[in-house]
Amino acid sequence: KQLLKQDGYIFIECPNFNCLESKIFNNNWHHLDLPRHLFHFTNNGLKTLLLQSGFQIIRQDNVLALDYSIIGMLFSLVKKLKIKHLEILDNRHTHQDLIILLPFFICSFLLEVILYIFKQSPIQMIIAKKA
């Protein structure tokens, strides 16, 4: 809070730990992203933390982003289904692997749009103002 100017804004985008995707995939949920994400917040938890720290909430919403939401769902599906030869993070793909991933990508896209519509996106965004 001390780093912001008076009436300064803070923009936070992080995983939503209370989303349906987190509950379905558990330890296979890609957005756990350990050790980079040491703390995980629900929508209400992040809002409460900011309010208790003296911020005024300007906007809070879900985010639908290709690089986070959809790809995260794709990674989570592959991990959950234990498809070892399609480990996406290892960067050694064949064209066959990418073709096999296409239905998973389409499924991930559709699921993420549905989750976003029902306010269950795995990514949350909050804008707060220093009070």
Short mmCIF file of C-alpha atoms in Angstrom, two decimals:
data_model
loop_
_atom_site.label_atom_id
_atom_site.label_comp_id
_atom_site.label_asym_id
_atom_site.label_seq_id
_atom_site.Cartn_x
_atom_site.Cartn_y
_atom_site.Cartn_z
CA LYS A 1 0.00 0.00 0.00
CA GLN A 2 2.89 2.37 0.75
CA LEU A 3 4.22 2.00 -2.81
CA LEU A 4 1.06 3.51 -4.31
CA LYS A 5 0.49 7.24 -4.64
CA GLN A 6 -2.49 8.70 -2.79
CA ASP A 7 -5.58 7.71 -4.81
CA GLY A 8 -3.41 5.15 -6.68
CA TYR A 9 -4.88 1.99 -8.18
CA ILE A 10 -3.82 -1.62 -7.90
CA PHE A 11 -4.73 -4.21 -10.53
CA ILE A 12 -4.55 -7.88 -9.51
CA GLU A 13 -5.15 -10.89 -11.72
CA CYS A 14 -4.71 -14.32 -10.16
CA PRO A 15 -6.23 -17.81 -10.03
CA ASN A 16 -9.66 -18.13 -8.40
CA PHE A 17 -9.20 -20.96 -5.91
CA ASN A 18 -12.95 -21.33 -5.37
CA CYS A 19 -13.86 -21.93 -9.02
CA LEU A 20 -15.46 -25.15 -10.22
CA GLU A 21 -12.37 -26.07 -12.25
CA SER A 22 -10.21 -26.01 -9.10
CA LYS A 23 -12.64 -28.35 -7.35
CA ILE A 24 -12.86 -30.78 -10.28
CA PHE A 25 -9.13 -31.06 -10.96
CA ASN A 26 -7.82 -30.77 -7.38
CA ASN A 27 -4.05 -31.38 -7.43
CA ASN A 28 -4.13 -31.62 -11.23
CA TRP A 29 -5.43 -28.06 -11.53
CA HIS A 30 -2.89 -26.23 -13.68
CA HIS A 31 -3.42 -22.88 -11.94
CA LEU A 32 -2.04 -24.16 -8.64
CA ASP A 33 1.26 -23.48 -10.42
CA LEU A 34 3.51 -24.29 -7.48
CA PRO A 35 5.99 -22.89 -6.50
CA ARG A 36 5.17 -19.64 -8.34
CA HIS A 37 1.78 -19.25 -6.63
CA LEU A 38 2.46 -19.54 -2.93
CA PHE A 39 -0.96 -18.26 -1.89
CA HIS A 40 -4.33 -18.94 -3.48
CA PHE A 41 -7.37 -16.71 -3.07
CA THR A 42 -11.10 -17.02 -3.54
CA ASN A 43 -13.00 -14.02 -4.92
CA ASN A 44 -14.26 -13.16 -1.44
CA GLY A 45 -10.89 -13.80 0.20
CA LEU A 46 -9.03 -11.41 -2.09
CA LYS A 47 -11.73 -8.77 -1.71
CA THR A 48 -11.66 -9.08 2.09
CA LEU A 49 -7.86 -8.86 2.18
CA LEU A 50 -7.89 -5.65 0.14
CA LEU A 51 -10.71 -4.07 2.18
CA GLN A 52 -8.94 -4.89 5.45
CA SER A 53 -5.76 -3.36 4.01
CA GLY A 54 -7.51 -0.06 3.40
CA PHE A 55 -8.42 -0.33 -0.28
CA GLN A 56 -11.70 0.51 -1.96
CA ILE A 57 -12.85 -2.10 -4.50
CA ILE A 58 -13.51 -0.51 -7.89
CA ARG A 59 -14.21 -3.63 -9.93
CA GLN A 60 -14.04 -7.39 -9.48
CA ASP A 61 -14.73 -9.85 -12.27
CA ASN A 62 -13.85 -13.14 -13.94
CA VAL A 63 -11.41 -13.25 -16.85
CA LEU A 64 -11.61 -15.31 -20.03
CA ALA A 65 -8.11 -15.38 -21.51
CA LEU A 66 -6.70 -17.78 -24.10
CA ASP A 67 -3.28 -18.00 -22.50
CA TYR A 68 -4.56 -18.61 -18.96
CA SER A 69 -8.09 -19.96 -18.93
CA ILE A 70 -8.25 -22.14 -22.03
CA ILE A 71 -4.66 -23.39 -22.08
CA GLY A 72 -4.89 -23.96 -18.30
CA MET A 73 -7.96 -26.14 -18.82
CA LEU A 74 -6.13 -28.05 -21.56
CA PHE A 75 -3.13 -28.68 -19.28
CA SER A 76 -5.44 -29.74 -16.43
CA LEU A 77 -7.36 -32.18 -18.66
CA VAL A 78 -4.18 -33.83 -19.92
CA LYS A 79 -2.82 -34.14 -16.36
CA LYS A 80 -6.11 -35.46 -14.96
CA LEU A 81 -6.46 -38.03 -17.75
CA LYS A 82 -2.82 -39.04 -17.20
CA ILE A 83 -1.93 -38.90 -20.89
CA LYS A 84 1.84 -39.06 -20.35
CA HIS A 85 2.90 -38.90 -23.99
CA LEU A 86 1.01 -35.62 -24.33
CA GLU A 87 2.76 -33.83 -21.48
CA ILE A 88 2.30 -30.37 -22.87
CA LEU A 89 4.97 -28.73 -20.78
CA ASP A 90 7.84 -30.80 -22.13
CA ASN A 91 7.91 -29.09 -25.60
CA ARG A 92 8.72 -32.26 -27.58
CA HIS A 93 5.54 -32.52 -29.65
CA THR A 94 5.04 -34.38 -32.85
CA HIS A 95 2.44 -33.29 -35.38
CA GLN A 96 0.45 -36.34 -34.32
CA ASP A 97 0.40 -35.13 -30.72
CA LEU A 98 -0.88 -31.73 -31.78
CA ILE A 99 -3.65 -33.34 -33.85
CA ILE A 100 -4.62 -35.49 -30.85
CA LEU A 101 -4.72 -32.35 -28.69
CA LEU A 102 -7.11 -30.53 -31.03
CA PRO A 103 -10.33 -32.09 -29.61
CA PHE A 104 -9.04 -31.37 -26.08
CA PHE A 105 -8.41 -27.75 -27.07
CA ILE A 106 -11.91 -27.38 -28.53
CA CYS A 107 -13.40 -28.97 -25.42
CA SER A 108 -11.31 -26.67 -23.21
CA PHE A 109 -12.47 -23.61 -25.13
CA LEU A 110 -16.15 -24.55 -24.83
CA LEU A 111 -15.87 -25.43 -21.15
CA GLU A 112 -14.10 -22.17 -20.34
CA VAL A 113 -16.74 -20.10 -22.12
CA ILE A 114 -19.45 -21.88 -20.11
CA LEU A 115 -17.53 -21.41 -16.86
CA TYR A 116 -17.03 -17.72 -17.65
CA ILE A 117 -20.75 -17.21 -18.33
CA PHE A 118 -21.56 -18.77 -14.94
CA LYS A 119 -18.91 -16.67 -13.12
CA GLN A 120 -16.70 -19.73 -12.55
CA SER A 121 -13.64 -18.68 -14.52
CA PRO A 122 -10.37 -19.94 -13.03
CA ILE A 123 -8.90 -16.43 -13.33
CA GLN A 124 -10.11 -13.49 -11.27
CA MET A 125 -9.37 -9.82 -11.67
CA ILE A 126 -9.77 -7.04 -9.16
CA ILE A 127 -9.10 -3.31 -9.36
CA ALA A 128 -8.83 -1.43 -6.09
CA LYS A 129 -8.06 2.16 -5.14
CA LYS A 130 -5.94 3.29 -2.24
CA ALA A 131 -8.37 4.81 0.25
#
